[in-house]
mmCIF file of C-alpha atoms in Angstrom:
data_model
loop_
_atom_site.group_PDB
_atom_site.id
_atom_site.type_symbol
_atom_site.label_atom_id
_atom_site.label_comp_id
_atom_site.label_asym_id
_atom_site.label_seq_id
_atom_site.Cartn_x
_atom_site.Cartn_y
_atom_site.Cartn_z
ATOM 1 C CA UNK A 18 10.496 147.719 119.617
ATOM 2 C CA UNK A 19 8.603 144.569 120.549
ATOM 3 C CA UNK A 20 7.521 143.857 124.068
ATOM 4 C CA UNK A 21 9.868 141.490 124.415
ATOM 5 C CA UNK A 22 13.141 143.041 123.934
ATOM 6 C CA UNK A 23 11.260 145.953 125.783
ATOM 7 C CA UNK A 24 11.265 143.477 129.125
ATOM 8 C CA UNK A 25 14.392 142.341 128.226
ATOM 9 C CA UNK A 26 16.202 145.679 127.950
ATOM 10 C CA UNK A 27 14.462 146.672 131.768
ATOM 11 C CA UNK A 28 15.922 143.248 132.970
ATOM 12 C CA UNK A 29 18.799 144.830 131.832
ATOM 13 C CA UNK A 30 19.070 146.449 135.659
ATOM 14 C CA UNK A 31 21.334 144.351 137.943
ATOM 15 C CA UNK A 32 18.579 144.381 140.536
ATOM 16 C CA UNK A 33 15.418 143.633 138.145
ATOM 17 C CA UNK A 34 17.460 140.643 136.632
ATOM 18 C CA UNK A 35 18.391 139.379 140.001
ATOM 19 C CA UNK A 36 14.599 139.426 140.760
ATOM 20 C CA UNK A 37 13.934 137.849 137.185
ATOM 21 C CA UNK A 38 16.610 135.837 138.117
ATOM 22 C CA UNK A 39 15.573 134.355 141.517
ATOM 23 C CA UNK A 40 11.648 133.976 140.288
ATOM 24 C CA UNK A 41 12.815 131.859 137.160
ATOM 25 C CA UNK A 42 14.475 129.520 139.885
ATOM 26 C CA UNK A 43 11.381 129.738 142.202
ATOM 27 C CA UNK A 44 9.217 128.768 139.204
ATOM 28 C CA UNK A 45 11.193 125.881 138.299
ATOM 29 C CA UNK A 46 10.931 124.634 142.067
ATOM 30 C CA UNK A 47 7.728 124.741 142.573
ATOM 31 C CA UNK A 48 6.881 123.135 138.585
ATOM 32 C CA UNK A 49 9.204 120.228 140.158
ATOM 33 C CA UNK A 50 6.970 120.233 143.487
ATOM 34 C CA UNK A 51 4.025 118.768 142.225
ATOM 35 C CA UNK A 52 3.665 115.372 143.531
ATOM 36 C CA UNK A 53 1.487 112.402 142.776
ATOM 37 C CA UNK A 54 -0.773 111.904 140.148
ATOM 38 C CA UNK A 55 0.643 115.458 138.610
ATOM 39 C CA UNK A 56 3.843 114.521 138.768
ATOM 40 C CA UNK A 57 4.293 112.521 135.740
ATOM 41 C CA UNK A 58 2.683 115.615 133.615
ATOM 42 C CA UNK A 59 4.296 118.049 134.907
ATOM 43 C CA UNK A 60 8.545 116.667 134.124
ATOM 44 C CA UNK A 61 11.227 119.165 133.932
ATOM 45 C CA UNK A 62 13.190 117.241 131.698
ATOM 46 C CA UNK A 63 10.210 117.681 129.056
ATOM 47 C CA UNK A 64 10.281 121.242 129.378
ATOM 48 C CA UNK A 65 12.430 123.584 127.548
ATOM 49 C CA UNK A 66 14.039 126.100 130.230
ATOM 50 C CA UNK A 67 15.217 128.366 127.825
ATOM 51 C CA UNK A 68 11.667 129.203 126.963
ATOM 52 C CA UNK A 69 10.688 129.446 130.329
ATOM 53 C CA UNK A 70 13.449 131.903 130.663
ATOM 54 C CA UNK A 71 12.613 133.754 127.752
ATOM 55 C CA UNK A 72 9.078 134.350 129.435
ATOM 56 C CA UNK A 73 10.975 136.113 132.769
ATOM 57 C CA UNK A 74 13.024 138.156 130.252
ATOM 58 C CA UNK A 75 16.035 136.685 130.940
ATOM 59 C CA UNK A 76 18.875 136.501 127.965
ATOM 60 C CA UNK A 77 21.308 134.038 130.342
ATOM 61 C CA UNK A 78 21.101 130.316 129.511
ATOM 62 C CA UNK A 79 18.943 128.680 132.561
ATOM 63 C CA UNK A 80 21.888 126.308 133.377
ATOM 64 C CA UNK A 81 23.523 129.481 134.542
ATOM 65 C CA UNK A 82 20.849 130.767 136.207
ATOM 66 C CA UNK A 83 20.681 127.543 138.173
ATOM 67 C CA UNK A 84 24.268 127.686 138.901
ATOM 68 C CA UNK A 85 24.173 130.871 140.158
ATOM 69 C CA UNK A 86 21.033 129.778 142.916
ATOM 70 C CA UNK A 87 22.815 126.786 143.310
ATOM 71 C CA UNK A 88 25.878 128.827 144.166
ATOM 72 C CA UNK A 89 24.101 131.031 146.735
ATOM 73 C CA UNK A 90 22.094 128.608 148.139
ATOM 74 C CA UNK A 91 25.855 126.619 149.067
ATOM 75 C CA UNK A 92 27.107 130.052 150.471
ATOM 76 C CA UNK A 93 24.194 130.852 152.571
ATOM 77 C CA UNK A 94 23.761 126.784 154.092
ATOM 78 C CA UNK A 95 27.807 126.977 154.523
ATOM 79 C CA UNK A 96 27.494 130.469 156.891
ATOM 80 C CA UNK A 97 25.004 128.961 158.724
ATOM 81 C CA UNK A 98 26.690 126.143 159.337
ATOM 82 C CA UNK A 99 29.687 128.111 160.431
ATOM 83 C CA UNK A 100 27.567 130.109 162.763
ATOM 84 C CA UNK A 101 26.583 126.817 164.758
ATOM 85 C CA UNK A 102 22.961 127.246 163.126
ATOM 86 C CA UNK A 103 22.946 123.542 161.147
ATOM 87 C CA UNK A 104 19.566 122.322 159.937
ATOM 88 C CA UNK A 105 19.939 119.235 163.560
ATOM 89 C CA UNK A 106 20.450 122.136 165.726
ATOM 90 C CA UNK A 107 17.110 124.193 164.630
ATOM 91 C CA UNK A 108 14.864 121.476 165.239
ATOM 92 C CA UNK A 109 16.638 120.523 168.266
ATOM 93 C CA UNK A 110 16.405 124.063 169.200
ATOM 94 C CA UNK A 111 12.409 124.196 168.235
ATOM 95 C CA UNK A 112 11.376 121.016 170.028
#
């Protein structure tokens, strides 16, 4: 068995592939992050994200994978917003 379906049969876990899962999207936003002079070497739209996702093990397509971030991310912004905890109110709250 090659190493890589070796990685990819232990991201087989729902736990490991939700960590595969959430450092694939973590990569992507910080190879996005760079700013300045960087910026125009490092482009997303250059890069091929299934590779990227190959190298975190993951079998999903990375459009999915973004989804499903994208998803939480909504979920988690939408309870704090229902608990009175909107983005205005922290800083209001800090300063």
């Amino acid at each position: 068995m090659s190493l890589q379906k070796a990685l990819e049969a232990f991201t087989y876990k729902p736990d490991v592939k939700t960590l595969a899962k959430n450092a694939f999207c973590s990569w992507v936003r910080a190879y996005t992050a760079h700013r300045g002079e960087l910026k125009r070497n490092f482009m997303v739209k250059k890069l091929h994200l299934g590779h990227v996702a190959k190298s975190f093990a993951l079998k999903d397509q990375p459009s999915l994978v973004g989804n499903l971030f994208h998803n939480q991310e909504k979920k988690r912004m939408r309870g704090e917003k229902q608990k009175g905890l909107s983005r205005k109110r922290k800083v209001l709250r800090k300063t």
